[in-house]
mmCIF file of C-alpha atoms (C1' of nucleotides) in Angstrom:
data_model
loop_
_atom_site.group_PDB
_atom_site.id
_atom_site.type_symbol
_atom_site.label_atom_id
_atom_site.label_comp_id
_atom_site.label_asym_id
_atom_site.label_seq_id
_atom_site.Cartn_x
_atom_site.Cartn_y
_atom_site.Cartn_z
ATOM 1 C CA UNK A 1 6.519 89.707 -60.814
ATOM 2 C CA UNK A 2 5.278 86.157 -60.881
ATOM 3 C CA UNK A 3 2.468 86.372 -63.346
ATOM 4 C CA UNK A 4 1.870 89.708 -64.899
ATOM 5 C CA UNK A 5 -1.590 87.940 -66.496
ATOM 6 C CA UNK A 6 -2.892 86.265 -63.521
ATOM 7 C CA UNK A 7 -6.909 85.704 -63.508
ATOM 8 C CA UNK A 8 -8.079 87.081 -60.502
ATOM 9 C CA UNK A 9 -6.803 89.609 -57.776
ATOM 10 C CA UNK A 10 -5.670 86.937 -55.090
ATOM 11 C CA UNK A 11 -2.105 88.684 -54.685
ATOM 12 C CA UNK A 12 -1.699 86.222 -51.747
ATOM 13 C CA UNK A 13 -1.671 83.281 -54.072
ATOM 14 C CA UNK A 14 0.083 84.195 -56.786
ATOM 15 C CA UNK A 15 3.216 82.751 -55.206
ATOM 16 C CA UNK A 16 1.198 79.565 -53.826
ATOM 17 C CA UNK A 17 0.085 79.427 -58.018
ATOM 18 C CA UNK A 18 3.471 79.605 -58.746
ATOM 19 C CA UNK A 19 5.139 76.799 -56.991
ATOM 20 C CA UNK A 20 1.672 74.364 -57.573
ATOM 21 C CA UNK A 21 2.867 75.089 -60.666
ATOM 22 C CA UNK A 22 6.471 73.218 -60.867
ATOM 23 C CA UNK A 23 5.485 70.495 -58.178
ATOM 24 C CA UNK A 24 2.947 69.416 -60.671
ATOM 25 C CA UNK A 25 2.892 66.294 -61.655
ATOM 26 C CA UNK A 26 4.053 65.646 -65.190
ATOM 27 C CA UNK A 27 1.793 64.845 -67.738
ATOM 28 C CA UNK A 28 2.405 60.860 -68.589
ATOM 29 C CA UNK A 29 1.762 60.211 -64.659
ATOM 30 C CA UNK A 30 -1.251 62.667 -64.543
ATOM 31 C CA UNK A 31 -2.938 60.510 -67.613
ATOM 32 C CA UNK A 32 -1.927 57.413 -66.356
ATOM 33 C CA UNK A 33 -3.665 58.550 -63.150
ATOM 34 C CA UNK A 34 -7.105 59.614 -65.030
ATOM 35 C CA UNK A 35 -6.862 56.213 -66.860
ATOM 36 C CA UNK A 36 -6.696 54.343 -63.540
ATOM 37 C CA UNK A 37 -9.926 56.085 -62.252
ATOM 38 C CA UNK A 38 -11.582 56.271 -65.844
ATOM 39 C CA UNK A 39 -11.056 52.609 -66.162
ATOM 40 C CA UNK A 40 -12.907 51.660 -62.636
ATOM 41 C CA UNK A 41 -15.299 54.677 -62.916
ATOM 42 C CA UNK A 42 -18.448 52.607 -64.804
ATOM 43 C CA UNK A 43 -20.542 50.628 -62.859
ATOM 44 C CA UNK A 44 -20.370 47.738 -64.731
ATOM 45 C CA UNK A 45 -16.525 47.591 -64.090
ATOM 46 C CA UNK A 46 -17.650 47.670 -60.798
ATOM 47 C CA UNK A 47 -19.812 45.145 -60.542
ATOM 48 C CA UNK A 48 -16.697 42.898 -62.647
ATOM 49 C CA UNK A 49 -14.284 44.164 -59.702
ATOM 50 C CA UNK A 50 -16.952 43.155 -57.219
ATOM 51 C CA UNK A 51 -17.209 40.097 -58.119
ATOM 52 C CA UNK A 52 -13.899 39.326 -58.930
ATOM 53 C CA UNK A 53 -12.918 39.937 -54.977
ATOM 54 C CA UNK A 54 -14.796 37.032 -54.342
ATOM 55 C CA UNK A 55 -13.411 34.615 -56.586
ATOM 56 C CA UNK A 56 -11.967 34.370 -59.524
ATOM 57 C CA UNK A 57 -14.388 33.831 -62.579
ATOM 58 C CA UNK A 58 -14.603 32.991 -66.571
ATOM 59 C CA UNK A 59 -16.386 35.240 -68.924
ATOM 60 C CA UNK A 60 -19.509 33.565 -69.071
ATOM 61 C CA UNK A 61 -19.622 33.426 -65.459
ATOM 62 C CA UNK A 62 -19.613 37.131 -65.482
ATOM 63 C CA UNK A 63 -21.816 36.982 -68.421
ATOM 64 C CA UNK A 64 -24.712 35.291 -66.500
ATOM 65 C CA UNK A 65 -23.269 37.531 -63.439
ATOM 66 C CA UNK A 66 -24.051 40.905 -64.830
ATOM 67 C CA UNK A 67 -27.318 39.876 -67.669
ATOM 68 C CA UNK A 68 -25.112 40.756 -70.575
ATOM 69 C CA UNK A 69 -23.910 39.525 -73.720
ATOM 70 C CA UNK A 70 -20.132 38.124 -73.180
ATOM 71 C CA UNK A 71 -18.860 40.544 -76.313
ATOM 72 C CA UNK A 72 -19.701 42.981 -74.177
ATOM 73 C CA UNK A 73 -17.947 42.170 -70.875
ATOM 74 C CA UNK A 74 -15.055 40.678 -73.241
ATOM 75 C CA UNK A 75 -14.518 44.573 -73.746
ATOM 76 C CA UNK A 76 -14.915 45.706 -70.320
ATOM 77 C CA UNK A 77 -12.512 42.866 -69.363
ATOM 78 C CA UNK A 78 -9.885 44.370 -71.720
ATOM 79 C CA UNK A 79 -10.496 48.026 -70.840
ATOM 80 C CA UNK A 80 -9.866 46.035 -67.099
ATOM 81 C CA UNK A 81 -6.962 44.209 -68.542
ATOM 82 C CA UNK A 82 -5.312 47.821 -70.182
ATOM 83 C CA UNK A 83 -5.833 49.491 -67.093
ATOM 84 C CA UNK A 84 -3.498 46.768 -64.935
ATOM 85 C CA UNK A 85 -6.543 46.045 -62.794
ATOM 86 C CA UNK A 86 -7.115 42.530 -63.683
ATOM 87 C CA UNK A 87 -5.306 39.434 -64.844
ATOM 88 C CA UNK A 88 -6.410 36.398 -66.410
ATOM 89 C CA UNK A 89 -5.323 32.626 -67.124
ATOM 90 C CA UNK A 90 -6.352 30.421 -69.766
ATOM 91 C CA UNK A 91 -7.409 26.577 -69.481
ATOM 92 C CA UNK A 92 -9.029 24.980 -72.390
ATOM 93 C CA UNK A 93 -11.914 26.969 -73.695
ATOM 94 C CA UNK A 94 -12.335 29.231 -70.853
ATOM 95 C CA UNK A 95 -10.615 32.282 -69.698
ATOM 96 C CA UNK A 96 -10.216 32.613 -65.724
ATOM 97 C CA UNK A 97 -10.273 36.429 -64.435
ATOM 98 C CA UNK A 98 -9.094 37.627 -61.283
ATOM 99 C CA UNK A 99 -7.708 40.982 -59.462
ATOM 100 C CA UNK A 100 -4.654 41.778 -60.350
ATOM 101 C CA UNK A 101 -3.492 44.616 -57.697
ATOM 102 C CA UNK A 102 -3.954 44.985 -53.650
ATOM 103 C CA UNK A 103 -4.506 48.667 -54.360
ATOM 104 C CA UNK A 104 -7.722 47.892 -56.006
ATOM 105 C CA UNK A 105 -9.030 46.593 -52.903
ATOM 106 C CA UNK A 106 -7.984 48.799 -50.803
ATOM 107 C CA UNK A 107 -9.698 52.083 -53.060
ATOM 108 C CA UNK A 108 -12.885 50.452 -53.736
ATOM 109 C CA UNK A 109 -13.502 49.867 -49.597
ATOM 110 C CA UNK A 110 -11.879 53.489 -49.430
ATOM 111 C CA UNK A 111 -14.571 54.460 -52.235
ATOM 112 C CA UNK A 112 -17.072 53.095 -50.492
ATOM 113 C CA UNK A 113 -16.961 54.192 -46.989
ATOM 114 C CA UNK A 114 -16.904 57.822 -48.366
ATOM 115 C CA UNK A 115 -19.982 57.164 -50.541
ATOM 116 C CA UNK A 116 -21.588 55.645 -47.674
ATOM 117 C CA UNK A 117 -20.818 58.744 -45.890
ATOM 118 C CA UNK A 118 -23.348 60.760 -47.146
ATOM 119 C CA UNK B 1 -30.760 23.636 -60.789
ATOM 120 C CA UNK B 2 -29.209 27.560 -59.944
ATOM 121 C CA UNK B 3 -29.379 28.366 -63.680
ATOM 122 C CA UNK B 4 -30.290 26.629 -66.914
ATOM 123 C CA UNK B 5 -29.127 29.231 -68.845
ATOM 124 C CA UNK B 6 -25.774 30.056 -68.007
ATOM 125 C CA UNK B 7 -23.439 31.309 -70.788
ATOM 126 C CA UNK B 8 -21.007 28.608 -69.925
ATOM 127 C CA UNK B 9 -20.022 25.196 -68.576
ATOM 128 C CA UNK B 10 -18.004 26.108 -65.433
ATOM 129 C CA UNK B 11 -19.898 23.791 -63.125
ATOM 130 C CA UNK B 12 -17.779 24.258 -60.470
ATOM 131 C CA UNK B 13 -18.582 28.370 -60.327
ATOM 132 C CA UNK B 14 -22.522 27.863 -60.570
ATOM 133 C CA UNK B 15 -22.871 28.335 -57.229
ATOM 134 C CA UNK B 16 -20.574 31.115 -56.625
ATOM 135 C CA UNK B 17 -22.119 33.062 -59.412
ATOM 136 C CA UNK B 18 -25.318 32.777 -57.481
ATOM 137 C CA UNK B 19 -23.926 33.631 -53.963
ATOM 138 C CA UNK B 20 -22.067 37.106 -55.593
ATOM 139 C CA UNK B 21 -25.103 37.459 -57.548
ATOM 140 C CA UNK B 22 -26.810 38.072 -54.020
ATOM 141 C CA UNK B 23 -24.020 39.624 -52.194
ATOM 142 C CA UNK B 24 -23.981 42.384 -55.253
ATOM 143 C CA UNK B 25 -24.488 45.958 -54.224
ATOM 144 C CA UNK B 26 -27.696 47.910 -54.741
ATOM 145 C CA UNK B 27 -27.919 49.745 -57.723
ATOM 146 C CA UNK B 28 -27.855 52.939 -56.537
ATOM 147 C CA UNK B 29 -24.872 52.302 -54.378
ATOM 148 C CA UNK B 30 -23.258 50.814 -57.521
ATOM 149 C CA UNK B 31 -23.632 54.488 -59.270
ATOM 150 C CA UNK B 32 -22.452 56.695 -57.039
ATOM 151 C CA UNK B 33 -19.798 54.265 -57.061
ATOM 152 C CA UNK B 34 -18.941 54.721 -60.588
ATOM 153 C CA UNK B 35 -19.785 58.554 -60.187
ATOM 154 C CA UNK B 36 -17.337 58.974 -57.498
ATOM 155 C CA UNK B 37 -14.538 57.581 -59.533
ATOM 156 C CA UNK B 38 -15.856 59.028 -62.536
ATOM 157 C CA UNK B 39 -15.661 62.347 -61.154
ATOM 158 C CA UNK B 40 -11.759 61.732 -60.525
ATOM 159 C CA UNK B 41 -11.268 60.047 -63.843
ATOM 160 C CA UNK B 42 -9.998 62.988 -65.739
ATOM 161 C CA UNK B 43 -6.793 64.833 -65.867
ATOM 162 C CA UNK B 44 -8.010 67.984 -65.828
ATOM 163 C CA UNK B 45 -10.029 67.314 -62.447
ATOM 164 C CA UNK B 46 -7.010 65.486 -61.307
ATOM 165 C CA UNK B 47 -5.051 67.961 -61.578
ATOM 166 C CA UNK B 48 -7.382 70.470 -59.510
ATOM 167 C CA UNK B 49 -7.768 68.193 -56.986
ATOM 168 C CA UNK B 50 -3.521 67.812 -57.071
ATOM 169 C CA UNK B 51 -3.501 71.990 -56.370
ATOM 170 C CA UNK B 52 -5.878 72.247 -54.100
ATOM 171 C CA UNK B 53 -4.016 69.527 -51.649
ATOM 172 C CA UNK B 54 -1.740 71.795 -51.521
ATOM 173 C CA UNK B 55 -3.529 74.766 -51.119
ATOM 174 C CA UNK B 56 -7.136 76.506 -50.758
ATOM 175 C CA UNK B 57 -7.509 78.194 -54.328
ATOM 176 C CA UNK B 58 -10.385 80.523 -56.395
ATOM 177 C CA UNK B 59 -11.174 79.617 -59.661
ATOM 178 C CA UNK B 60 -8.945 82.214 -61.351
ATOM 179 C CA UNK B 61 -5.996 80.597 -59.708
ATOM 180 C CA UNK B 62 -6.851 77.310 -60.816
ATOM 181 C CA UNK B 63 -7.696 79.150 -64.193
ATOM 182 C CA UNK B 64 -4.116 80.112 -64.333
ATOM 183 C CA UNK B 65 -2.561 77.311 -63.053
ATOM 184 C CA UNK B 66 -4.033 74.939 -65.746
ATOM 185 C CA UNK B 67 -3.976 77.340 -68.530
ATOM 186 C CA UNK B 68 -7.642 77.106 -68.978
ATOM 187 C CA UNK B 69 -10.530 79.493 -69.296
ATOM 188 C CA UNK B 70 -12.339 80.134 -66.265
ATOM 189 C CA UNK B 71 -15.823 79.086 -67.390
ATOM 190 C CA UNK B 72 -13.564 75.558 -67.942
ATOM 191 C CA UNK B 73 -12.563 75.511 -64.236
ATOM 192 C CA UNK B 74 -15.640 76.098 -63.472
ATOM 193 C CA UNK B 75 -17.503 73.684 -65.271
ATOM 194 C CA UNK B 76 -14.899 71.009 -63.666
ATOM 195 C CA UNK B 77 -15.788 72.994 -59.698
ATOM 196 C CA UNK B 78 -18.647 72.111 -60.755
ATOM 197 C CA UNK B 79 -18.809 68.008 -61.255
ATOM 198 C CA UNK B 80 -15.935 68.019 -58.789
ATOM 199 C CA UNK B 81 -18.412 69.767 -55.961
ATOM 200 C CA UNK B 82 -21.716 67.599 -57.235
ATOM 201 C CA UNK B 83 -19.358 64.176 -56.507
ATOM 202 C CA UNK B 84 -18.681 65.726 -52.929
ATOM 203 C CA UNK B 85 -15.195 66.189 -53.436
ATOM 204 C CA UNK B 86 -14.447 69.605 -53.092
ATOM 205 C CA UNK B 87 -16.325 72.461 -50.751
ATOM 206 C CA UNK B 88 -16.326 76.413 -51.645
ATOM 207 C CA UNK B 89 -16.113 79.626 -49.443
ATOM 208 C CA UNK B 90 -17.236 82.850 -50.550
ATOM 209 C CA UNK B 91 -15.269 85.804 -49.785
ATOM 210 C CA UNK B 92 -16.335 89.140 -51.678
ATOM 211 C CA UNK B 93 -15.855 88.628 -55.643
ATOM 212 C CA UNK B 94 -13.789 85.708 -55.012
ATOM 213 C CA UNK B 95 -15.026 81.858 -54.362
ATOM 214 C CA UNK B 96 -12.281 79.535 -52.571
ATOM 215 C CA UNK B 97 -12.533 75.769 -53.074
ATOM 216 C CA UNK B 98 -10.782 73.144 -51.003
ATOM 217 C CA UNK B 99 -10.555 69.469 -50.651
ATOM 218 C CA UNK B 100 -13.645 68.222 -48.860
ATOM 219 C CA UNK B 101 -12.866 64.751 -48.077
ATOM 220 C CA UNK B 102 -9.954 63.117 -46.243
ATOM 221 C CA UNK B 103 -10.258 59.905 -48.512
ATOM 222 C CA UNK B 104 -9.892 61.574 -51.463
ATOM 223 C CA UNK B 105 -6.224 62.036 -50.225
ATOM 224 C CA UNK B 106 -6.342 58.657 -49.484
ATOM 225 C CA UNK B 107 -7.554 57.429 -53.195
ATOM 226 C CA UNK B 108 -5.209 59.790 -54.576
ATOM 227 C CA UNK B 109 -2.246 58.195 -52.848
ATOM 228 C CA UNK B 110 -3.113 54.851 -53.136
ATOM 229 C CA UNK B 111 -3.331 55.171 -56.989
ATOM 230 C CA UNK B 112 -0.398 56.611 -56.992
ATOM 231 C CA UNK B 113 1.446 54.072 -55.776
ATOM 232 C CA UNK B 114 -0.590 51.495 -57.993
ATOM 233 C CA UNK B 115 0.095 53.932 -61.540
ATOM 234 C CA UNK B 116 3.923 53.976 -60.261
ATOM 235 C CA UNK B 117 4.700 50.468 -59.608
ATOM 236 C CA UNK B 118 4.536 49.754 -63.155
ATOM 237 C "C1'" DT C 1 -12.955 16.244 -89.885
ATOM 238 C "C1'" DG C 2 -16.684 18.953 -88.401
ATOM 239 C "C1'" DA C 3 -19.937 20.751 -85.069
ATOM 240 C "C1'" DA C 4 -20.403 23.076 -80.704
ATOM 241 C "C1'" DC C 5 -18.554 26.058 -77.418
ATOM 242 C "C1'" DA C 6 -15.778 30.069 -75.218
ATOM 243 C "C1'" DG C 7 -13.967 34.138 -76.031
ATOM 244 C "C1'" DT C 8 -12.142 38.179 -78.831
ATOM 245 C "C1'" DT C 9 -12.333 41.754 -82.168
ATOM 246 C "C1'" DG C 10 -13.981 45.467 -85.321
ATOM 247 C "C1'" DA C 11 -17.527 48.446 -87.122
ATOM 248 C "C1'" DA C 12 -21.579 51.055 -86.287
ATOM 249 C "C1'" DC C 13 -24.554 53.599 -83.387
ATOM 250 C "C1'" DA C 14 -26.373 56.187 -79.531
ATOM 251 C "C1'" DT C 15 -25.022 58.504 -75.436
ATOM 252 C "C1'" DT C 16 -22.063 60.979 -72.513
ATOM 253 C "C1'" DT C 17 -18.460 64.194 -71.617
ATOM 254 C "C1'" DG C 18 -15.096 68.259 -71.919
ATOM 255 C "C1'" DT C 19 -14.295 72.722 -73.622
ATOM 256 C "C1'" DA C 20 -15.185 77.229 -75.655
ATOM 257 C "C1'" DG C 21 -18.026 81.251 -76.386
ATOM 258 C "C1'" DA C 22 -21.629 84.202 -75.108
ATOM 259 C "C1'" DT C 23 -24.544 85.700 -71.631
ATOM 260 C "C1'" DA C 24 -26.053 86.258 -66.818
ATOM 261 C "C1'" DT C 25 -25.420 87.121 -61.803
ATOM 262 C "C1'" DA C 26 -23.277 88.934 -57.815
ATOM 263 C "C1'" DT C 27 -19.967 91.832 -55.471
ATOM 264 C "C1'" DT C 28 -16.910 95.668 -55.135
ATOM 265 C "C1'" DT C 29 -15.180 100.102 -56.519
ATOM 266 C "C1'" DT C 30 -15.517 104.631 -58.356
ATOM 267 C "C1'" DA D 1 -25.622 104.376 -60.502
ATOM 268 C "C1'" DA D 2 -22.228 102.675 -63.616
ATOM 269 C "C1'" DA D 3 -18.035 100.157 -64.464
ATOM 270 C "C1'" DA D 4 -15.066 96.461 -63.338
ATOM 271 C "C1'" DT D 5 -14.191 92.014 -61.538
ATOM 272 C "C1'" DA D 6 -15.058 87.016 -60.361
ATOM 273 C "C1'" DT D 7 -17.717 83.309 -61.175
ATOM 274 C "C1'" DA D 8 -21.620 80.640 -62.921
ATOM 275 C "C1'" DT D 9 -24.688 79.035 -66.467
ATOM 276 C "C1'" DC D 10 -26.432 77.879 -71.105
ATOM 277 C "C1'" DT D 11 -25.723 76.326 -75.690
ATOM 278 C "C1'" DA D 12 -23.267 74.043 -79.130
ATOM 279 C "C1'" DC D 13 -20.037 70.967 -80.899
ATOM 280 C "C1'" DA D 14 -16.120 67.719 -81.147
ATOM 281 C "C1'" DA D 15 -14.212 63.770 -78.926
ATOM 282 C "C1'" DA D 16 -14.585 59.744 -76.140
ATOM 283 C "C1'" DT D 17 -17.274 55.824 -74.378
ATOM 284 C "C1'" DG D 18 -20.500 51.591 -73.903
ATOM 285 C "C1'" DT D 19 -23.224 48.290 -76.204
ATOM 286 C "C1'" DT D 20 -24.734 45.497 -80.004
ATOM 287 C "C1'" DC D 21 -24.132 42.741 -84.052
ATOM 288 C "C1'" DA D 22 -21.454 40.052 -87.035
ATOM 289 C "C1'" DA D 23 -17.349 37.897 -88.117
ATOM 290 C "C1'" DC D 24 -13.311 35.486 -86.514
ATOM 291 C "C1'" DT D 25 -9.872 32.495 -83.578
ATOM 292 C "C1'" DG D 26 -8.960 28.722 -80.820
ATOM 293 C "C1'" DT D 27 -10.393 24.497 -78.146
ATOM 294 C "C1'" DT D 28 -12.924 20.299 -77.171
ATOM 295 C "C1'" DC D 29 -15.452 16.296 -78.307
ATOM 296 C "C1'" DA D 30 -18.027 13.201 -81.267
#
DNA sequence: TGAACAGTTGAACATTTGTAGATATATTTT
DNA sequence: AAAATATATCTACAAATGTTCAACTGTTCA
């Protein structure tokens, strides 16, 4: 038999459990997956992305942008950075920030017509 | 002048910063935003939402699938169903969740291909 | 060289989040 | 009606997260 200590009663899934099972994804992708989402799922990383669409802005920009302190976007900008979402460029003092990836656009406007949805 | 203030001397992007400032999403909009990704930003929850693509599944199934406890999987249901992403169907003892959102397939997909590219 | 500016980093703190364990509810079976 | 099953809920606690404050690096300009 499949699963001798299956959970629940649903005979007609056990095999459906069972090959879930080995088409799941392994676990480096799945966390690198979670990161991705955990990394635009705050709203003030939202508010950075937003903004960032429109052009392509310094630290203090954002600063002013958002009302906060730049230490603390600095650290959003790097969980941004680790995550792959964003890329910057340096000239003199100030640090430039822009999108990094197509994809991001395309899942925040995905994001956003299902929110709007409801 | 836009803004005495400003937290730095990028003349050129006082203006923009005051154009995005106005453009900027609502608040509330901006949380359920971050809620909506939130709610996907976690392997375990990925991972549900991964099985149930594939199939309709109760909570013992998913139980056994991830090698949790059920009062885990159901805790998870639970954030998963207040962010709108999955819906449930009672049947006798048994409670059958399923995707409830076409864009979540979508997202998924799309992140996918961003995670992989690198 | 030194003062001012732009940004980063690390530690500390409060808050949020994920899981387990115990208990509660609802449905079926005997 | 009682026992068994499937799930949900509540509480508690460890782990992760976001912000602030202070210290630090690097750049420009007098």
């Amino acid at each position: 038999m499949e699963n001798v200590n299956h959970k629940c009663s649903c005979d007609a899934h056990r095999g459906i459990v069972g090959e879930i099972k080995q088409a799941m994804p392994e676990a480096p992708l799945l966390y690198d997956l979670a990161d991705f989402f955990k990394a635009i799922g705050d709203s003030t990383r939202i508010q950075i992305l937003w903004a960032l669409e429109k052009s392509e802005l310094c630290v203090g920009d954002l600063a002013d942008l958002l009302n906060m302190t730049t230490s603390a976007v600095s650290h959003q900008l790097k969980t941004l950075r680790t995550a792959k979402l964003i890329r910057f460029r340096k000239e003199g003092k100030n640090v430039y920030y822009s999108l990094d990836d197509a994809h991001v656009h395309e899942i925040l406007s995905t994001a956003f017509a299902h929110v709007k949805e409801r």
